[in-house]
PDB file of C-alpha atoms in Angstrom:
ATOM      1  CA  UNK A   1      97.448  82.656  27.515  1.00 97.00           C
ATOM      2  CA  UNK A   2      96.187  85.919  25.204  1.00 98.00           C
ATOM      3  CA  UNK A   3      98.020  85.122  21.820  1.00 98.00           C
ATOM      4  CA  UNK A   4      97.139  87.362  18.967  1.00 98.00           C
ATOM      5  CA  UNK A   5      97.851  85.802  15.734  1.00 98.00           C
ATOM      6  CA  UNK A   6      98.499  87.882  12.824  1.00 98.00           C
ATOM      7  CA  UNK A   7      97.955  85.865   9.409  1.00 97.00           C
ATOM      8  CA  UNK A   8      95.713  83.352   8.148  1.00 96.00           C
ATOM      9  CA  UNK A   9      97.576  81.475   5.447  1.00 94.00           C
ATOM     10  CA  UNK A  10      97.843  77.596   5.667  1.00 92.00           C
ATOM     11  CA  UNK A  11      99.819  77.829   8.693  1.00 97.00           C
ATOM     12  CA  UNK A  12      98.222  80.771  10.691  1.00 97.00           C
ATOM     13  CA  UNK A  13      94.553  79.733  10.091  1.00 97.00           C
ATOM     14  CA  UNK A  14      96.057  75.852  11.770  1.00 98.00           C
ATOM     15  CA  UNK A  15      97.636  78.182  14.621  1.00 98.00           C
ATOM     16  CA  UNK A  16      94.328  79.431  15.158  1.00 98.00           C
ATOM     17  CA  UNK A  17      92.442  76.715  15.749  1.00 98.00           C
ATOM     18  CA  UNK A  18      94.853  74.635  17.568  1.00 98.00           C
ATOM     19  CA  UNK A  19      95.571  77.169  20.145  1.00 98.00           C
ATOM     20  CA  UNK A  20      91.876  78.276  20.592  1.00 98.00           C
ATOM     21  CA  UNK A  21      90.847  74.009  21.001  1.00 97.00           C
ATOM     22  CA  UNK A  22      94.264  73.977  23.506  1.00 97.00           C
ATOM     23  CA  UNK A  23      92.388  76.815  25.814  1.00 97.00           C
ATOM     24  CA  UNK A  24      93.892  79.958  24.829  1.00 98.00           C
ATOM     25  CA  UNK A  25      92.520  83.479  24.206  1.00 98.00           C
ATOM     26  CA  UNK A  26      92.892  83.884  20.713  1.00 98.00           C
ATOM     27  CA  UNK A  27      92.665  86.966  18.651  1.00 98.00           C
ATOM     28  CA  UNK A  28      93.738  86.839  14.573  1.00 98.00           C
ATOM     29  CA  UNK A  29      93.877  89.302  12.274  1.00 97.00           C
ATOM     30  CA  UNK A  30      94.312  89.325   8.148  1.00 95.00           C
ATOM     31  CA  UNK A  31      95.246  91.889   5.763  1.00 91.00           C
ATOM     32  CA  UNK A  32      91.858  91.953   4.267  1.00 92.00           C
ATOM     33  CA  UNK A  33      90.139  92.830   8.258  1.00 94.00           C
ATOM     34  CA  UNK A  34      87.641  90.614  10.310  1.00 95.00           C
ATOM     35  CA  UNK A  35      84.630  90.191   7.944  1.00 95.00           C
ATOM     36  CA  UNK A  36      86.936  87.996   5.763  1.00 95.00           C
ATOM     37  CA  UNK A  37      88.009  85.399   8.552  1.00 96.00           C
ATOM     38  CA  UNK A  38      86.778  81.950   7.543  1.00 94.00           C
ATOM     39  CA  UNK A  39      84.235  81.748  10.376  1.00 94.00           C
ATOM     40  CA  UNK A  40      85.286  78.015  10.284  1.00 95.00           C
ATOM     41  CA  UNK A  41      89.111  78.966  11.630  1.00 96.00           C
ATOM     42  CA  UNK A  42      86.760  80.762  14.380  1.00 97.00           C
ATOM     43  CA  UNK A  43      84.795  77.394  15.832  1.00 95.00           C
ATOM     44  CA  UNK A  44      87.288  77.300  18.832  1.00 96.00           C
ATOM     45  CA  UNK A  45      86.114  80.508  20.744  1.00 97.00           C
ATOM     46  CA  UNK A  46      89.122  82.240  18.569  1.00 98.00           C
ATOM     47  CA  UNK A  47      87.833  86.151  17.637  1.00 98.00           C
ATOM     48  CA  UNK A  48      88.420  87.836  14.250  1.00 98.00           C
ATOM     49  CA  UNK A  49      90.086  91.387  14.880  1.00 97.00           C
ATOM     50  CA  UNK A  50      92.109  94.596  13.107  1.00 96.00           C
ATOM     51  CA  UNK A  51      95.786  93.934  13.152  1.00 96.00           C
ATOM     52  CA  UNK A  52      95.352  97.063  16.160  1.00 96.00           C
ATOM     53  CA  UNK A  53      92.984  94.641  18.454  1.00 97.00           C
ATOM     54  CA  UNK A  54      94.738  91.450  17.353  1.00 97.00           C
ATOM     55  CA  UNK A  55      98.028  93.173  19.182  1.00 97.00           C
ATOM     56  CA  UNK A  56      96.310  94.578  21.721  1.00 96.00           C
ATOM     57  CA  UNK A  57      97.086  93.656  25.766  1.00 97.00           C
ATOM     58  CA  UNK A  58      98.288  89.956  25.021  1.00 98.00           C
ATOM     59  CA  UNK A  59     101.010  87.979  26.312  1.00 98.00           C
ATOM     60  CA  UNK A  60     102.349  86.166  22.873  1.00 98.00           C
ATOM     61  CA  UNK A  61     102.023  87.298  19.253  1.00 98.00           C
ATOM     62  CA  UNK A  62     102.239  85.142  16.415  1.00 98.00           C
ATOM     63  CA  UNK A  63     103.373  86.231  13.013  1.00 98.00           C
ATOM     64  CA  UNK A  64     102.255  84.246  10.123  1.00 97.00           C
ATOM     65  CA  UNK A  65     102.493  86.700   7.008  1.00 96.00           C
ATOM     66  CA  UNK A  66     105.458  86.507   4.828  1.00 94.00           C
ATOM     67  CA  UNK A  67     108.501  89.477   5.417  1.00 95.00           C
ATOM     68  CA  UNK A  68     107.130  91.510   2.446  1.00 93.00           C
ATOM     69  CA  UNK A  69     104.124  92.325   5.228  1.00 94.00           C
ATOM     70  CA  UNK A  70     106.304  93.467   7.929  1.00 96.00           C
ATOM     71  CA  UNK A  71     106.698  97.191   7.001  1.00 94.00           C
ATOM     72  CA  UNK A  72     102.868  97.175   7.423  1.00 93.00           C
ATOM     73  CA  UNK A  73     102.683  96.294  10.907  1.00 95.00           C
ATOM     74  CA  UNK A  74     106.430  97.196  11.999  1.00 94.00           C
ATOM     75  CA  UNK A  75     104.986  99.968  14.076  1.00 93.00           C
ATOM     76  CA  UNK A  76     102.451  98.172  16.266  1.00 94.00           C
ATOM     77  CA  UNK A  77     105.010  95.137  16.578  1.00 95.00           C
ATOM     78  CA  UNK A  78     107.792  97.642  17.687  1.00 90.00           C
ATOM     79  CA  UNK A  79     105.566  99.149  19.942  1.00 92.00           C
ATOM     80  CA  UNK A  80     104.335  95.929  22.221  1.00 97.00           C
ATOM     81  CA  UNK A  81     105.663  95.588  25.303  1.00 97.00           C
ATOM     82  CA  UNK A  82     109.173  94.335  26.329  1.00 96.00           C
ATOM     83  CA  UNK A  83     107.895  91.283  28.020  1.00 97.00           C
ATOM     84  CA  UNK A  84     105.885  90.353  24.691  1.00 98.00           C
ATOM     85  CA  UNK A  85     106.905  87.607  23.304  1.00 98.00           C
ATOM     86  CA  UNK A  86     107.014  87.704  19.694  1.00 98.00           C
ATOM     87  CA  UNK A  87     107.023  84.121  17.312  1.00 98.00           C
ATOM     88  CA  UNK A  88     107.987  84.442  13.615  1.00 98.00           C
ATOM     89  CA  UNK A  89     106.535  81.545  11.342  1.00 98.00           C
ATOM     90  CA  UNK A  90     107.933  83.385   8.163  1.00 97.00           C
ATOM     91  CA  UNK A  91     110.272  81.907   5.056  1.00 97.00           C
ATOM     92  CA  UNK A  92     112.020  83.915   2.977  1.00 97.00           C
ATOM     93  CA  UNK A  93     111.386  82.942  -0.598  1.00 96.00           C
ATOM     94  CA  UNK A  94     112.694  85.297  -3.479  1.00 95.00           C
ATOM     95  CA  UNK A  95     110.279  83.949  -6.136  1.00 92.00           C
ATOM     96  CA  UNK A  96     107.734  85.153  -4.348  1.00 92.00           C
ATOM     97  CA  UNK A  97     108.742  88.043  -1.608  1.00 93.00           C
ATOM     98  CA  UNK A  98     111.311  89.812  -4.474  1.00 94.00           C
ATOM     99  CA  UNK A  99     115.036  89.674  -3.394  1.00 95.00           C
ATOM    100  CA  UNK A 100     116.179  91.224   0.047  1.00 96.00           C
ATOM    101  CA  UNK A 101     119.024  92.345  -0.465  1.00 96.00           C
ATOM    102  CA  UNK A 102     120.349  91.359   3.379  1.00 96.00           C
ATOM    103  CA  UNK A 103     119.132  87.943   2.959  1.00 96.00           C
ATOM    104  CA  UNK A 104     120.739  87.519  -0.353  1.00 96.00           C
ATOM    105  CA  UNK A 105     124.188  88.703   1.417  1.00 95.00           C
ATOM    106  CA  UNK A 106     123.432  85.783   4.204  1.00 95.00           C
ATOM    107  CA  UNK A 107     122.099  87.691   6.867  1.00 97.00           C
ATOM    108  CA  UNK A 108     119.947  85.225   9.197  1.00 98.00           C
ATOM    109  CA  UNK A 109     116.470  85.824   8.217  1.00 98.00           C
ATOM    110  CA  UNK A 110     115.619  85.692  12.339  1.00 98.00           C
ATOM    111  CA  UNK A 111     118.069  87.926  12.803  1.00 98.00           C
ATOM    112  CA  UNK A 112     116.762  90.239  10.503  1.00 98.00           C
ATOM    113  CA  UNK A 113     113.309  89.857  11.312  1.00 97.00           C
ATOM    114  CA  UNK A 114     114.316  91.281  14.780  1.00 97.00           C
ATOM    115  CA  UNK A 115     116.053  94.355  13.201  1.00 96.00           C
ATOM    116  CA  UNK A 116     113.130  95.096  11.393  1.00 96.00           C
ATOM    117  CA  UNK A 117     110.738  95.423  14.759  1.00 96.00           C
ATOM    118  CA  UNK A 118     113.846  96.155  17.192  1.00 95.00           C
ATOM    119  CA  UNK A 119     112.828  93.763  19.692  1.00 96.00           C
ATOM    120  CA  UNK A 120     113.920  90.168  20.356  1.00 97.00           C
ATOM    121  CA  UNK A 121     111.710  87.613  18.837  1.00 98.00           C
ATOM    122  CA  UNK A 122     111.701  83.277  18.329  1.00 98.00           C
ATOM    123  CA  UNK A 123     111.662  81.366  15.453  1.00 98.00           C
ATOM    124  CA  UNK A 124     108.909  78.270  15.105  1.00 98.00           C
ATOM    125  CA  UNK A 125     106.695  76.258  12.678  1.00 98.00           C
ATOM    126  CA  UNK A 126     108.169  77.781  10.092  1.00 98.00           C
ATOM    127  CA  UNK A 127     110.131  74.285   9.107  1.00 98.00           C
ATOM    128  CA  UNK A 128     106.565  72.045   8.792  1.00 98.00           C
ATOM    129  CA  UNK A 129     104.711  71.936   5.539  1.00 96.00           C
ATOM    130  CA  UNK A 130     101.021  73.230   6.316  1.00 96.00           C
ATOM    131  CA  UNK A 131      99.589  69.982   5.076  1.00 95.00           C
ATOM    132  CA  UNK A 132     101.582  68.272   8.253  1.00 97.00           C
ATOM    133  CA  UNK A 133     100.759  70.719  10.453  1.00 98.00           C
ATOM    134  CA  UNK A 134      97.257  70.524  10.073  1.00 96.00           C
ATOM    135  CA  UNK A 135      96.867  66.734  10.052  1.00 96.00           C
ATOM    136  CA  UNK A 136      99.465  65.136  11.555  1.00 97.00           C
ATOM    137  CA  UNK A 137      99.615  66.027  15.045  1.00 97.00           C
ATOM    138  CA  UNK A 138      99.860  63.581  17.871  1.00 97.00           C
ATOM    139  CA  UNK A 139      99.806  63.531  21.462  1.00 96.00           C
ATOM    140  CA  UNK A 140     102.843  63.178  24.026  1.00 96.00           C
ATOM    141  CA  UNK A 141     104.653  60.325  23.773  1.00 95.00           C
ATOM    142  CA  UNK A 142     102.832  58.995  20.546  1.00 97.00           C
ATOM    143  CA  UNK A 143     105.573  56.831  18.661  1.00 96.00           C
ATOM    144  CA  UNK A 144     104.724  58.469  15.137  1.00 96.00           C
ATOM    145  CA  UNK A 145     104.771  62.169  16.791  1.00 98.00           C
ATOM    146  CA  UNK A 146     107.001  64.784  14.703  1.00 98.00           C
ATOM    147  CA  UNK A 147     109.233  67.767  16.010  1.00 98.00           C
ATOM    148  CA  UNK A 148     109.594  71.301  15.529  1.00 98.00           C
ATOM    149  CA  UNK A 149     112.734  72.839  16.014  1.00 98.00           C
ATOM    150  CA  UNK A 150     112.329  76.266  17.948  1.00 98.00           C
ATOM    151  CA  UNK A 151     115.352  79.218  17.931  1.00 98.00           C
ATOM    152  CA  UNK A 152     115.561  82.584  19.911  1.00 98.00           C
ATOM    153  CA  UNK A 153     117.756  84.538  22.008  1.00 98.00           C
ATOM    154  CA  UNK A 154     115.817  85.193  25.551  1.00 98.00           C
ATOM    155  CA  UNK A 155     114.741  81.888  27.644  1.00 98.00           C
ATOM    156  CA  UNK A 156     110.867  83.012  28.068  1.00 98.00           C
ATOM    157  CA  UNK A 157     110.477  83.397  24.684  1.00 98.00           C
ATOM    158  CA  UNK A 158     112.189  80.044  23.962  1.00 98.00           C
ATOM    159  CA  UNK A 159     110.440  78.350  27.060  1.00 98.00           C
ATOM    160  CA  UNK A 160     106.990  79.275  25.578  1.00 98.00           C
ATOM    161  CA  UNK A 161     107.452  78.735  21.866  1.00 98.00           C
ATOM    162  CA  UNK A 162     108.766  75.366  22.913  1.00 98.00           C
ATOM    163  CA  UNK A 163     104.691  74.709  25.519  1.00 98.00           C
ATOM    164  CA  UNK A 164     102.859  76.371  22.273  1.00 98.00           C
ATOM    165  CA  UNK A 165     104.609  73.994  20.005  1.00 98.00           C
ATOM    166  CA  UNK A 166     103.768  71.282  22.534  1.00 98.00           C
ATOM    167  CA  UNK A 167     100.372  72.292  22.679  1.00 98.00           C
ATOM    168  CA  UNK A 168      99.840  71.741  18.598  1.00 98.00           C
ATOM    169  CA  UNK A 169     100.696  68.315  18.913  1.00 98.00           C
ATOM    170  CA  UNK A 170     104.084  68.319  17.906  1.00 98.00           C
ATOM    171  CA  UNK A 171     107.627  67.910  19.891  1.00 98.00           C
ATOM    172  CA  UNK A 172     109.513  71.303  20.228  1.00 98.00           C
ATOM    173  CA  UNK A 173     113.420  70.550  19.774  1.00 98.00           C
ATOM    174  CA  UNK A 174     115.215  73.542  21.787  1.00 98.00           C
ATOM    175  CA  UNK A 175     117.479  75.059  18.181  1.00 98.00           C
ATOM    176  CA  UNK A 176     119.521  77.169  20.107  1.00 98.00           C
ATOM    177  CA  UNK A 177     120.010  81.443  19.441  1.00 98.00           C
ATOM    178  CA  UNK A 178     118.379  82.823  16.627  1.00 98.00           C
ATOM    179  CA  UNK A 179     121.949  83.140  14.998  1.00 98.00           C
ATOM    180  CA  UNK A 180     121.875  79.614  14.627  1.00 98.00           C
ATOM    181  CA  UNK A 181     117.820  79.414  13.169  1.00 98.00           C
ATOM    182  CA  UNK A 182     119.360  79.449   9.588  1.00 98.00           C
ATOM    183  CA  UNK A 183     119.615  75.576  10.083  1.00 98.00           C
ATOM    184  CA  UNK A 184     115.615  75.553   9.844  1.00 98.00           C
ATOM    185  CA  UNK A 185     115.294  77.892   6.695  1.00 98.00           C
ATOM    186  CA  UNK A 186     114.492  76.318   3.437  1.00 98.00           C
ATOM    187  CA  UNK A 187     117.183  74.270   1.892  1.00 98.00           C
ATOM    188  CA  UNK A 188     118.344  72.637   5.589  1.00 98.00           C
ATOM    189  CA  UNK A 189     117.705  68.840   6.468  1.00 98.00           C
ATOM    190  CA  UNK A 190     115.063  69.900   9.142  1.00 98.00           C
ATOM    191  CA  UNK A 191     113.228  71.961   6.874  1.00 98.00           C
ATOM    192  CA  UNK A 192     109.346  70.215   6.009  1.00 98.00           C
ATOM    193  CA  UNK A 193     111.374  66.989   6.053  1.00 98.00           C
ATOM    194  CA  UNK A 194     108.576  65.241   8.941  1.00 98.00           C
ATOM    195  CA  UNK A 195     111.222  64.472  10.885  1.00 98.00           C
ATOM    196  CA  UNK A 196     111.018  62.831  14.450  1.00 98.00           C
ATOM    197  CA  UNK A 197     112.471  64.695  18.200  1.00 98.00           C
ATOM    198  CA  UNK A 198     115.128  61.561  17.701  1.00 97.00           C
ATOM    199  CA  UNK A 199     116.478  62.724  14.635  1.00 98.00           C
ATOM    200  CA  UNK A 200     116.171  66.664  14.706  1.00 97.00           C
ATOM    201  CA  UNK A 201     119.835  67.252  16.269  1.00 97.00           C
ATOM    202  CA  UNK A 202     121.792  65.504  14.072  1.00 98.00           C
ATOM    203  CA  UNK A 203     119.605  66.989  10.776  1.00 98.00           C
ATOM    204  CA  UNK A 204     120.517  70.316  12.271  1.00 98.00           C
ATOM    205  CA  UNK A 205     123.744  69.504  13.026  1.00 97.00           C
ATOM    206  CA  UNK A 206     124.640  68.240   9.020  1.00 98.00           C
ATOM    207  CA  UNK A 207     123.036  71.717   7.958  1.00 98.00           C
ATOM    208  CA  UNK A 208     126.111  73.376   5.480  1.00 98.00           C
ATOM    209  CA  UNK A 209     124.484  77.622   5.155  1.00 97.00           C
ATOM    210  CA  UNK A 210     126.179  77.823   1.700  1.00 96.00           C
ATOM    211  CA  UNK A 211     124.137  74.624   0.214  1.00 97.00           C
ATOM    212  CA  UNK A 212     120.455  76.042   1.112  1.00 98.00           C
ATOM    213  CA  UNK A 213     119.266  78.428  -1.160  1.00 97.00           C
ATOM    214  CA  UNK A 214     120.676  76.441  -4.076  1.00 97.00           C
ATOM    215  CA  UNK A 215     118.670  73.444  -2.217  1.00 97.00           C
ATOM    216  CA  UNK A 216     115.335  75.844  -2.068  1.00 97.00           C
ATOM    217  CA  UNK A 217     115.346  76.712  -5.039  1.00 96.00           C
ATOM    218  CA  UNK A 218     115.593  73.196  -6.908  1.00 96.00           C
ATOM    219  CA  UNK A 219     112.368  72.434  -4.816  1.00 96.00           C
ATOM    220  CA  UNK A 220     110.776  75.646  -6.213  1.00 94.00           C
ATOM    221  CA  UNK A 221     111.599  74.578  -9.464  1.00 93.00           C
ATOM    222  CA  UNK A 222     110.502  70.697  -9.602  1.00 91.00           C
ATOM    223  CA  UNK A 223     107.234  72.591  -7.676  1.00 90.00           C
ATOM    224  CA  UNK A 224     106.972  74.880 -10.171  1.00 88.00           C
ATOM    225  CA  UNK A 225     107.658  72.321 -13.631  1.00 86.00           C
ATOM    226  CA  UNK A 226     104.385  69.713 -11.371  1.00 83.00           C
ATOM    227  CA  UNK A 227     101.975  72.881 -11.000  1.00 77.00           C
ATOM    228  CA  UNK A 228     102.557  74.321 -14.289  1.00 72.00           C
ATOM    229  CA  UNK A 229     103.836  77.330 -13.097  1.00 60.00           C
ATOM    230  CA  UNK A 230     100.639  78.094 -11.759  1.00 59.00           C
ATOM    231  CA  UNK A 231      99.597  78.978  -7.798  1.00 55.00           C
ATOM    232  CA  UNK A 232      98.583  75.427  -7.513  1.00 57.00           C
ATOM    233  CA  UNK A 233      98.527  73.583  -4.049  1.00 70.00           C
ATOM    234  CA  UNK A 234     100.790  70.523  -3.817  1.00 79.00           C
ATOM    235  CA  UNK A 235      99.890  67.258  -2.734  1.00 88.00           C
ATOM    236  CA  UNK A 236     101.703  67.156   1.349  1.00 89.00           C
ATOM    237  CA  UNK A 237     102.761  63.643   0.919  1.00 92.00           C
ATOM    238  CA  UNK A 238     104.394  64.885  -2.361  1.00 92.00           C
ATOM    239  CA  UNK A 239     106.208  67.663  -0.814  1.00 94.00           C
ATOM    240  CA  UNK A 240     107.454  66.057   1.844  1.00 96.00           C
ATOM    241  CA  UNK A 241     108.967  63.465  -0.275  1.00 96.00           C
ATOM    242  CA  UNK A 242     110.715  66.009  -2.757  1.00 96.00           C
ATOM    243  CA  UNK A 243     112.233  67.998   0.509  1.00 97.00           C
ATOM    244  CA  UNK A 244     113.485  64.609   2.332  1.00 97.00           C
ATOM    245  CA  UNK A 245     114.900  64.002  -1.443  1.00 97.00           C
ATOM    246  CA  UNK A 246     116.681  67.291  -2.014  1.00 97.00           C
ATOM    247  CA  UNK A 247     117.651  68.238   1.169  1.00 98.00           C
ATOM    248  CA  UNK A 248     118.244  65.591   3.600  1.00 95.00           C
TER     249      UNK A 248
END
């Protein structure tokens, strides 16, 4: 497939070179343009382009920039094609993006994300730490394999969120309309928790809306007290541990 993947973060640069080694034609894009693409994120045949090229005549796009970004590229997003299908990686977190006022009053963030562009989009690997992500995929059927649950409101886009999940060497676990994706936003039991295909229904299921941003933010906080305050990375083990902790 032609996937354009706007973002190259933790999980976006680990998008990049999974679905460039799994065969695809793969175009990313930063904020900062081409010349400052890790050449390393590149060694899968993936090419480094303007947010306009990244966009341009593909069959998925892939956003992994936070939803402070989106007013930046709202116009060439709006503009794709119907057929398009659009994947949203994004958490909201109001530390760091400022408050939104919508997502403050409980307004789906999925939802909102597809107000912002006006067209339909899906919600995946936005619940798996980038430290997972990166190391700890497995192939089919491999007894330690992890799952991803994936939301949205037309089938296509579900059906190929769910192979492109697949394809990074996790389980996709079908999450139902994007009204229901707040069960894989920050403070819910599925939410960087490593949790197997076995177990992601009933972690979904146990999911109470009301509890999750107070759950989110005592993560951000015990992160916050380790690091010092500072933009320090966290060990993955570490993280994992404090979300199954607080949130399961």
């Amino acid at each position: 497939m032609k996937i354009g993947i706007l973002g190259t973060g933790n999980i976006g640069k680990t998008l990049v070179i999974k679905l460039s080694e799994a065969g695809h034609d793969v175009k990313v894009a930063n904020s900062r343009g081409p010349e400052s693409i890790d050449a390393s994120i590149l060694a899968n045949g993936a090419k480094a382009e303007t947010a306009e090229e990244a966009l341009n005549n593909v069959e998925v796009v892939i956003l992994s920039i936070p939803p402070t970004s989106f007013d930046k590229i709202k116009e060439i997003v709006a503009a794709l094609p119907p057929e398009t299908v659009v994947i949203d990686t994004s958490n909201y977190y109001p530390h760091r993006d400022g408050k939104i006022s919508a997502l403050e009053a409980g307004k789906v963030q999925a939802e909102w994300t597809s107000e912002q562009f006006n067209r339909p989009v899906a919600k995946a690997w936005n619940a798996i730490g980038a430290g997972s992500f990166s190391k700890k995929g497995q192939n089919v059927g491999h007894p330690e394999r992890l799952a991803i649950p994936v939301a949205a409101d037309r089938q296509n886009d579900r059906d190929v969120a769910l192979r492109l999940v697949d394809e990074t060497g996790f389980d996709g676990f079908d999450a139902g309309p994007l009204a229901e994706s707040w069960r894989q936003e920050p403070g819910s039991p599925v939410y960087c928790t490593d949790l197997k295909l076995s177990q992601i229904e009933s972690a979904l299921g146990s999911a109470v809306k009301e509890r999750l941003p107070k759950r989110r933010d005592i993560v951000v906080q015990a992160i916050t007290e380790r690091t010092d305050g500072e933009d320090a990375t966290v060990d993955p083990d570490y993280f994992v541990r404090i979300n199954r902790a607080v949130y399961l």
